One Martini backbone bead per residue (centre of mass of N, CA, C, O) as a GRO file, in nm:
protein
  397
    1MET     BB    1  -4.251   1.057   1.132
    2ASP     BB    2  -4.379   1.401   1.117
    3TYR     BB    3  -4.349   1.396   0.778
    4ASN     BB    4  -4.299   1.515   0.434
    5PHE     BB    5  -4.106   1.325   0.201
    6ASN     BB    6  -4.182   1.462  -0.079
    7LYS     BB    7  -3.996   1.724  -0.070
    8ILE     BB    8  -3.790   1.491  -0.141
    9SER     BB    9  -3.480   1.436  -0.333
   10PHE     BB   10  -3.345   1.137  -0.425
   11ASN     BB   11  -3.005   0.985  -0.501
   12THR     BB   12  -2.988   0.859  -0.215
   13GLY     BB   13  -3.208   0.682  -0.109
   14ASN     BB   14  -3.519   0.671   0.101
   15ALA     BB   15  -3.795   0.728   0.265
   16GLU     BB   16  -3.801   0.462   0.434
   17THR     BB   17  -3.474   0.491   0.536
   18LEU     BB   18  -3.515   0.785   0.669
   19SER     BB   19  -3.744   0.717   0.872
   20LYS     BB   20  -3.526   0.510   1.021
   21VAL     BB   21  -3.242   0.632   1.091
   22LEU     BB   22  -3.255   0.630   1.419
   23GLN     BB   23  -3.171   0.311   1.391
   24ASN     BB   24  -2.903   0.363   1.331
   25ARG     BB   25  -2.566   0.284   1.373
   26PRO     BB   26  -2.279   0.363   1.452
   27PHE     BB   27  -1.920   0.374   1.403
   28PRO     BB   28  -1.641   0.355   1.387
   29PRO     BB   29  -1.367   0.490   1.324
   30PHE     BB   30  -1.214   0.378   1.054
   31SER     BB   31  -1.376   0.154   0.904
   32ASP     BB   32  -1.349  -0.095   0.687
   33ASP     BB   33  -1.605  -0.052   0.527
   34VAL     BB   34  -1.533   0.220   0.456
   35ILE     BB   35  -1.270   0.206   0.331
   36ASP     BB   36  -1.358   0.047   0.113
   37PHE     BB   37  -1.550   0.194  -0.028
   38LEU     BB   38  -1.357   0.456  -0.069
   39ASP     BB   39  -1.159   0.263  -0.263
   40ALA     BB   40  -1.392   0.184  -0.465
   41LEU     BB   41  -1.443   0.473  -0.556
   42HIS     BB   42  -1.125   0.537  -0.659
   43HIS     BB   43  -1.152   0.336  -0.880
   44GLN     BB   44  -1.374   0.421  -1.025
   45ILE     BB   45  -1.295   0.694  -1.087
   46ASN     BB   46  -1.039   0.614  -1.233
   47LYS     BB   47  -1.212   0.459  -1.487
   48ASP     BB   48  -1.293   0.758  -1.543
   49ALA     BB   49  -1.260   0.977  -1.811
   50ARG     BB   50  -1.400   1.251  -1.686
   51LYS     BB   51  -1.182   1.317  -1.469
   52ASN     BB   52  -1.012   1.507  -1.702
   53LEU     BB   53  -1.248   1.728  -1.673
   54TYR     BB   54  -1.227   1.704  -1.319
   55PRO     BB   55  -1.016   1.785  -1.095
   56ASP     BB   56  -1.172   1.722  -0.869
   57LEU     BB   57  -1.260   1.436  -0.908
   58ALA     BB   58  -0.946   1.331  -0.896
   59ALA     BB   59  -0.892   1.413  -0.605
   60LEU     BB   60  -1.082   1.258  -0.479
   61GLY     BB   61  -1.001   0.964  -0.582
   62PHE     BB   62  -0.727   0.993  -0.453
   63TRP     BB   63  -0.802   1.037  -0.146
   64CYS     BB   64  -0.973   0.749  -0.151
   65ARG     BB   65  -0.715   0.577  -0.089
   66LYS     BB   66  -0.652   0.355   0.130
   67SER     BB   67  -0.319   0.450   0.181
   68ASN     BB   68  -0.437   0.752   0.291
   69LEU     BB   69  -0.648   0.629   0.520
   70LEU     BB   70  -0.427   0.481   0.670
   71LEU     BB   71  -0.252   0.746   0.750
   72MET     BB   72  -0.479   0.895   0.886
   73LYS     BB   73  -0.548   0.674   1.115
   74GLU     BB   74  -0.246   0.708   1.254
   75GLN     BB   75  -0.332   1.003   1.404
   76TYR     BB   76  -0.525   0.814   1.595
   77GLN     BB   77  -0.497   0.666   1.924
   78ASP     BB   78  -0.843   0.673   1.995
   79LEU     BB   79  -1.052   0.453   1.852
   80GLU     BB   80  -1.136   0.215   2.033
   81ARG     BB   81  -1.298   0.468   2.201
   82ARG     BB   82  -1.489   0.536   1.948
   83LEU     BB   83  -1.784   0.683   1.802
   84GLY     BB   84  -2.016   0.786   1.634
   85LEU     BB   85  -2.255   1.018   1.690
   86GLY     BB   86  -2.450   1.006   1.433
   87VAL     BB   87  -2.645   1.222   1.287
   88VAL     BB   88  -2.551   1.412   0.993
   89PHE     BB   89  -2.611   1.745   0.869
   90HIS     BB   90  -2.545   1.836   0.550
   91ILE     BB   91  -2.465   2.171   0.409
   92ALA     BB   92  -2.417   2.249   0.091
   93PRO     BB   93  -2.294   2.453  -0.156
   94SER     BB   94  -2.391   2.598  -0.441
   95ASN     BB   95  -2.093   2.654  -0.592
   96VAL     BB   96  -1.954   2.361  -0.509
   97ALA     BB   97  -1.960   2.071  -0.633
   98LEU     BB   98  -1.780   1.875  -0.407
   99ASN     BB   99  -1.807   1.939  -0.103
  100PHE     BB  100  -2.022   1.695  -0.036
  101ALA     BB  101  -1.781   1.473  -0.032
  102TRP     BB  102  -1.604   1.593   0.204
  103SER     BB  103  -1.811   1.560   0.384
  104LEU     BB  104  -1.901   1.285   0.383
  105ALA     BB  105  -1.639   1.147   0.438
  106SER     BB  106  -1.604   1.240   0.703
  107GLY     BB  107  -1.843   1.105   0.841
  108LEU     BB  108  -1.762   0.818   0.730
  109LEU     BB  109  -1.490   0.823   0.918
  110ALA     BB  110  -1.661   0.879   1.194
  111GLY     BB  111  -1.912   0.708   1.204
  112CYS     BB  112  -2.172   0.837   1.023
  113ILE     BB  113  -2.488   0.938   0.956
  114ASN     BB  114  -2.573   1.062   0.639
  115ILE     BB  115  -2.701   1.405   0.526
  116VAL     BB  116  -2.705   1.525   0.224
  117ARG     BB  117  -2.723   1.844   0.082
  118LEU     BB  118  -2.703   1.951  -0.238
  119PRO     BB  119  -2.656   2.100  -0.467
  120SER     BB  120  -2.847   2.324  -0.671
  121LYS     BB  121  -2.632   2.341  -0.866
  122PRO     BB  122  -2.550   2.228  -1.160
  123PHE     BB  123  -2.296   1.920  -1.187
  124GLU     BB  124  -2.156   1.681  -1.353
  125GLN     BB  125  -2.014   1.567  -1.111
  126VAL     BB  126  -2.221   1.505  -0.926
  127GLU     BB  127  -2.358   1.291  -1.100
  128ILE     BB  128  -2.093   1.099  -1.121
  129LEU     BB  129  -2.087   1.029  -0.851
  130CYS     BB  130  -2.353   0.934  -0.761
  131LYS     BB  131  -2.353   0.700  -0.970
  132ILE     BB  132  -2.124   0.547  -0.831
  133ILE     BB  133  -2.251   0.518  -0.551
  134ASN     BB  134  -2.492   0.360  -0.630
  135SER     BB  135  -2.339   0.121  -0.759
  136LEU     BB  136  -2.204   0.031  -0.534
  137LEU     BB  137  -2.453   0.014  -0.320
  138SER     BB  138  -2.609  -0.219  -0.506
  139GLN     BB  139  -2.345  -0.445  -0.483
  140ASN     BB  140  -2.277  -0.356  -0.214
  141TYR     BB  141  -2.235  -0.219   0.119
  142LYS     BB  142  -2.481  -0.201   0.311
  143SER     BB  143  -2.365  -0.083   0.575
  144VAL     BB  144  -2.316   0.210   0.407
  145SER     BB  145  -2.606   0.260   0.306
  146ASP     BB  146  -2.693   0.369   0.581
  147LEU     BB  147  -2.489   0.621   0.572
  148ILE     BB  148  -2.645   0.729   0.301
  149PHE     BB  149  -2.782   1.065   0.213
  150LEU     BB  150  -2.873   1.209  -0.116
  151ILE     BB  151  -3.031   1.529  -0.126
  152LYS     BB  152  -3.327   1.735  -0.244
  153TYR     BB  153  -3.421   2.075  -0.173
  154LEU     BB  154  -3.548   2.367  -0.118
  155LYS     BB  155  -3.426   2.657   0.009
  156GLU     BB  156  -3.722   2.753   0.121
  157ASP     BB  157  -3.751   2.477   0.301
  158SER     BB  158  -3.784   2.494   0.616
  159ASP     BB  159  -3.939   2.229   0.712
  160THR     BB  160  -3.671   2.053   0.615
  161THR     BB  161  -3.448   2.173   0.793
  162LYS     BB  162  -3.605   2.131   1.082
  163PHE     BB  163  -3.612   1.831   1.067
  164LEU     BB  164  -3.321   1.742   1.028
  165SER     BB  165  -3.228   1.879   1.255
  166SER     BB  166  -3.376   1.766   1.492
  167ILE     BB  167  -3.227   1.442   1.429
  168SER     BB  168  -2.940   1.582   1.466
  169ASP     BB  169  -2.618   1.546   1.617
  170ALA     BB  170  -2.516   1.694   1.359
  171ARG     BB  171  -2.388   1.989   1.201
  172ILE     BB  172  -2.305   2.112   0.868
  173ILE     BB  173  -2.198   2.435   0.739
  174TRP     BB  174  -2.189   2.550   0.397
  175GLY     BB  175  -2.120   2.905   0.386
  176GLY     BB  176  -2.259   3.188   0.447
  177ASP     BB  177  -2.352   3.390   0.684
  178ASN     BB  178  -2.633   3.382   0.651
  179THR     BB  179  -2.694   3.089   0.619
  180ILE     BB  180  -2.588   3.010   0.893
  181ALA     BB  181  -2.798   3.154   1.045
  182GLU     BB  182  -3.063   3.047   0.893
  183VAL     BB  183  -3.034   2.752   1.014
  184ARG     BB  184  -2.972   2.836   1.334
  185LYS     BB  185  -3.286   2.856   1.411
  186PHE     BB  186  -3.268   2.529   1.384
  187GLN     BB  187  -3.285   2.290   1.587
  188ILE     BB  188  -3.102   2.030   1.751
  189GLY     BB  189  -3.007   1.803   1.920
  190VAL     BB  190  -2.943   1.843   2.254
  191ARG     BB  191  -2.644   1.723   2.187
  192GLY     BB  192  -2.589   1.894   1.962
  193ILE     BB  193  -2.382   2.023   1.700
  194ASP     BB  194  -2.215   2.282   1.550
  195ILE     BB  195  -2.063   2.344   1.187
  196GLY     BB  196  -1.916   2.617   1.067
  197PHE     BB  197  -1.850   2.718   0.725
  198SER     BB  198  -1.766   2.989   0.638
  199ASP     BB  199  -1.673   3.291   0.473
  200ARG     BB  200  -1.350   3.283   0.319
  201TYR     BB  201  -1.027   3.375   0.263
  202SER     BB  202  -0.707   3.399   0.050
  203PHE     BB  203  -0.359   3.353   0.016
  204CYS     BB  204  -0.064   3.458  -0.180
  205VAL     BB  205   0.317   3.410  -0.137
  206ILE     BB  206   0.595   3.546  -0.297
  207ASN     BB  207   0.918   3.503  -0.397
  208SER     BB  208   1.095   3.655  -0.631
  209VAL     BB  209   1.375   3.535  -0.620
  210LYS     BB  210   1.293   3.225  -0.640
  211TYR     BB  211   1.141   3.239  -0.879
  212LEU     BB  212   1.351   3.343  -1.076
  213GLN     BB  213   1.492   3.065  -1.041
  214GLU     BB  214   1.297   2.911  -1.112
  215LYS     BB  215   1.270   2.666  -1.400
  216ASP     BB  216   0.967   2.546  -1.341
  217LYS     BB  217   0.740   2.782  -1.416
  218MET     BB  218   0.473   2.614  -1.533
  219TYR     BB  219   0.427   2.459  -1.274
  220ILE     BB  220   0.345   2.709  -1.102
  221ALA     BB  221   0.100   2.804  -1.299
  222GLN     BB  222  -0.039   2.528  -1.272
  223SER     BB  223  -0.068   2.539  -0.954
  224PHE     BB  224  -0.235   2.829  -0.947
  225TYR     BB  225  -0.457   2.733  -1.119
  226ASN     BB  226  -0.581   2.518  -0.942
  227ASP     BB  227  -0.645   2.724  -0.703
  228GLY     BB  228  -0.813   2.912  -0.865
  229TYR     BB  229  -0.994   2.798  -1.139
  230THR     BB  230  -1.128   2.518  -1.040
  231SER     BB  231  -1.357   2.712  -0.884
  232ASP     BB  232  -1.358   3.039  -0.950
  233GLN     BB  233  -1.287   3.144  -0.687
  234LEU     BB  234  -1.491   3.018  -0.455
  235ALA     BB  235  -1.334   2.890  -0.268
  236CYS     BB  236  -1.197   2.965   0.031
  237SER     BB  237  -0.873   2.852  -0.050
  238SER     BB  238  -0.872   3.064  -0.278
  239PRO     BB  239  -0.673   3.305  -0.422
  240SER     BB  240  -0.711   3.669  -0.419
  241LEU     BB  241  -0.430   3.724  -0.325
  242ILE     BB  242  -0.113   3.871  -0.400
  243VAL     BB  243   0.205   3.853  -0.205
  244TRP     BB  244   0.522   4.034  -0.310
  245THR     BB  245   0.847   3.964  -0.235
  246GLY     BB  246   1.134   4.104  -0.279
  247GLU     BB  247   1.307   4.123  -0.556
  248ASN     BB  248   1.214   4.206  -0.859
  249LYS     BB  249   0.881   4.208  -0.866
  250ALA     BB  250   0.816   4.294  -1.160
  251GLN     BB  251   0.956   4.041  -1.314
  252ALA     BB  252   0.777   3.827  -1.180
  253ARG     BB  253   0.512   3.931  -1.243
  254LYS     BB  254   0.545   3.914  -1.570
  255VAL     BB  255   0.597   3.604  -1.586
  256PHE     BB  256   0.376   3.486  -1.424
  257TRP     BB  257   0.134   3.599  -1.589
  258GLU     BB  258   0.253   3.464  -1.860
  259LYS     BB  259   0.228   3.173  -1.788
  260LEU     BB  260  -0.096   3.178  -1.701
  261GLN     BB  261  -0.216   3.278  -1.954
  262ASN     BB  262  -0.153   3.000  -2.134
  263ILE     BB  263  -0.344   2.841  -1.967
  264VAL     BB  264  -0.598   2.996  -1.962
  265LYS     BB  265  -0.658   3.010  -2.269
  266GLU     BB  266  -0.693   2.684  -2.299
  267LYS     BB  267  -0.895   2.629  -2.010
  268TYR     BB  268  -1.073   2.901  -1.996
  269HIS     BB  269  -1.397   3.002  -1.945
  270LEU     BB  270  -1.591   3.302  -1.992
  271ALA     BB  271  -1.846   3.465  -1.897
  272PRO     BB  272  -1.974   3.737  -1.948
  273SER     BB  273  -2.073   3.803  -1.693
  274GLN     BB  274  -1.834   3.779  -1.534
  275SER     BB  275  -1.687   4.025  -1.650
  276VAL     BB  276  -1.889   4.224  -1.524
  277LYS     BB  277  -1.854   4.153  -1.256
  278LYS     BB  278  -1.543   4.268  -1.266
  279LEU     BB  279  -1.619   4.549  -1.315
  280GLU     BB  280  -1.775   4.612  -1.055
  281THR     BB  281  -1.547   4.543  -0.875
  282PHE     BB  282  -1.367   4.765  -0.960
  283TYR     BB  283  -1.566   4.992  -0.876
  284LEU     BB  284  -1.593   4.919  -0.590
  285MET     BB  285  -1.295   4.949  -0.504
  286ALA     BB  286  -1.230   5.239  -0.622
  287SER     BB  287  -1.433   5.377  -0.392
  288SER     BB  288  -1.235   5.249  -0.117
  289PHE     BB  289  -0.966   5.227  -0.270
  290GLU     BB  290  -0.593   5.219  -0.327
  291ILE     BB  291  -0.593   5.157  -0.655
  292LYS     BB  292  -0.492   4.983  -0.940
  293LYS     BB  293  -0.498   4.867  -1.279
  294VAL     BB  294  -0.371   4.577  -1.459
  295TYR     BB  295  -0.289   4.487  -1.721
  296ASN     BB  296  -0.439   4.263  -1.977
  297ASP     BB  297  -0.488   4.087  -2.248
  298ASP     BB  298  -0.751   3.954  -2.067
  299ASN     BB  299  -1.019   3.906  -1.872
  300SER     BB  300  -0.960   3.622  -1.737
  301ILE     BB  301  -0.713   3.820  -1.626
  302TYR     BB  302  -0.769   4.023  -1.304
  303ARG     BB  303  -0.588   4.326  -1.214
  304ILE     BB  304  -0.499   4.447  -0.905
  305GLU     BB  305  -0.350   4.719  -0.714
  306LEU     BB  306  -0.209   4.779  -0.385
  307GLU     BB  307  -0.093   5.016  -0.180
  308LYS     BB  308  -0.225   4.916   0.098
  309PRO     BB  309  -0.296   4.721   0.370
  310ASP     BB  310  -0.636   4.579   0.335
  311SER     BB  311  -0.847   4.337   0.429
  312GLU     BB  312  -1.155   4.471   0.314
  313ILE     BB  313  -1.128   4.414   0.024
  314LEU     BB  314  -1.207   4.108   0.028
  315ASP     BB  315  -1.526   4.158   0.048
  316LEU     BB  316  -1.555   4.185  -0.278
  317ARG     BB  317  -1.469   3.948  -0.404
  318CYS     BB  318  -1.558   3.753  -0.729
  319GLY     BB  319  -1.371   3.593  -0.892
  320ASN     BB  320  -1.295   3.449  -1.219
  321GLY     BB  321  -1.010   3.588  -1.205
  322PHE     BB  322  -0.952   3.784  -0.965
  323PHE     BB  323  -0.680   3.994  -0.870
  324ILE     BB  324  -0.479   4.085  -0.584
  325GLU     BB  325  -0.202   4.316  -0.548
  326TYR     BB  326   0.102   4.308  -0.298
  327GLU     BB  327   0.393   4.513  -0.236
  328ALA     BB  328   0.614   4.392  -0.034
  329ASN     BB  329   0.918   4.484   0.177
  330GLN     BB  330   0.786   4.284   0.428
  331ILE     BB  331   0.666   3.981   0.560
  332SER     BB  332   0.480   4.139   0.778
  333GLU     BB  333   0.258   4.250   0.579
  334ILE     BB  334   0.077   3.999   0.593
  335LEU     BB  335  -0.079   4.050   0.867
  336PRO     BB  336  -0.346   4.237   0.797
  337PHE     BB  337  -0.461   3.969   0.634
  338CYS     BB  338  -0.488   3.760   0.926
  339THR     BB  339  -0.787   3.719   0.973
  340LYS     BB  340  -1.057   3.556   1.062
  341LYS     BB  341  -1.115   3.516   0.737
  342CYS     BB  342  -0.869   3.359   0.715
  343GLN     BB  343  -0.771   3.034   0.586
  344THR     BB  344  -0.530   3.060   0.351
  345ILE     BB  345  -0.164   2.991   0.273
  346THR     BB  346   0.014   3.019  -0.029
  347TYR     BB  347   0.353   2.923  -0.126
  348PHE     BB  348   0.668   3.085  -0.245
  349GLY     BB  349   0.990   3.052  -0.118
  350PHE     BB  350   0.931   2.908   0.142
  351GLU     BB  351   0.926   2.816   0.444
  352LYS     BB  352   0.679   2.690   0.671
  353GLU     BB  353   0.824   2.759   0.934
  354PHE     BB  354   0.843   3.031   0.908
  355LEU     BB  355   0.539   3.127   0.872
  356LEU     BB  356   0.445   2.990   1.123
  357LYS     BB  357   0.607   3.154   1.323
  358LEU     BB  358   0.489   3.435   1.229
  359ILE     BB  359   0.167   3.340   1.309
  360HIS     BB  360   0.235   3.259   1.608
  361SER     BB  361   0.384   3.510   1.741
  362ASN     BB  362   0.143   3.724   1.653
  363ARG     BB  363  -0.131   3.603   1.706
  364VAL     BB  364  -0.328   3.560   1.491
  365PRO     BB  365  -0.691   3.516   1.433
  366GLY     BB  366  -0.622   3.374   1.184
  367VAL     BB  367  -0.512   3.095   1.006
  368ASP     BB  368  -0.536   2.741   0.937
  369ARG     BB  369  -0.338   2.728   0.667
  370ILE     BB  370   0.001   2.605   0.510
  371VAL     BB  371   0.077   2.585   0.181
  372LYS     BB  372   0.142   2.503  -0.109
  373ILE     BB  373   0.159   2.577  -0.415
  374GLY     BB  374  -0.131   2.395  -0.535
  375ARG     BB  375  -0.289   2.286  -0.234
  376ALA     BB  376  -0.567   2.460  -0.167
  377MET     BB  377  -0.784   2.194  -0.240
  378ASP     BB  378  -0.709   2.031  -0.023
  379PHE     BB  379  -0.811   1.782   0.190
  380SER     BB  380  -0.885   1.781   0.555
  381LEU     BB  381  -0.971   1.658   0.875
  382VAL     BB  382  -0.848   1.943   0.919
  383TRP     BB  383  -1.087   2.219   0.920
  384ASP     BB  384  -1.055   2.529   1.046
  385GLY     BB  385  -0.935   2.394   1.303
  386ILE     BB  386  -1.097   2.114   1.254
  387ASP     BB  387  -1.156   1.805   1.409
  388LEU     BB  388  -1.371   1.569   1.234
  389ILE     BB  389  -1.337   1.334   1.428
  390GLN     BB  390  -1.364   1.440   1.698
  391HIS     BB  391  -1.645   1.602   1.640
  392LEU     BB  392  -1.800   1.310   1.505
  393SER     BB  393  -1.706   1.172   1.793
  394ARG     BB  394  -1.693   0.970   2.073
  395LYS     BB  395  -1.568   0.936   2.403
  396ILE     BB  396  -1.466   0.648   2.590
  397ILE     BB  397  -1.379   0.636   2.936
   0.00000   0.00000   0.00000
């Protein structure tokens, strides 16, 4: 291969094995070797006490357990006719720690050889996970080691992006619209496919009556905290908007935010720069939309109230505990927020089938997930409406 591999820093794999990557053969989806490796990863994460500091790491470990993987396998009826596409180049977002790991797991389960560009921002979770992966690969799992390359290189190094794209049968790009557009300037293999997971928003809808009837309101608060604060609201699935429905909305809001505040004060650290960003975002929103700021005890929870539904305000969202609220007189008022940019609806006090019917019957252009509050960060092999096993494998007929 005509490429200078010195530009790449390897966390897993090396220049010699990467230079021969096209000689590696894909596996069938859900191969025993891959399932055993991911299950071993689950056990090693579970043994590491540091998982308690990082809910995203604990969630990954729990997802990788063998019983869960076998349940996923049962959902596919044609695996004996499928093989992985080949080489998949994964470009992880810079600001979400373990997004790369979910992408890698999807590629492995599809039977592919995976070149994964790690996030540029330093995260301790990334270091912990890479060490566990390397430890497992050094002990055993030789066949799986041929499927994993975890790398870093400078974002502005277009030569490396171009080269890795050229040898790939599929490319998965996680990031903003501009990032995806830049990467797509570089061609992938002639038969290659591109999957872009672009910048999207999510919202939560809460039935006030059902909420006030709920006995364990701290559980709801903790669930919402996991959805919103685990990744500083930077994940596309984290809610930036809360829509309140039903009677006694004011009382429900008061109780809800008081419960959440108790958890945030204990667990969340807000950097000064994040406070400044929230204030800037408020002024930007106030200059273009009918909003008002809602008082809160401190800046760790920053709330504004939207007077009428307008999805464009979500283009200005900043994360870090910044929430837009809207009081709806009827549930159909969520529909203006269900644009192509909307990914996930989390809910409390509704039946999922009711919300699904509302979305489906109104033929909205967006919304790919409807999950209970507390499940926003759960990863699925069907993401943004795309079945990753089917897209990253080929069917032999």
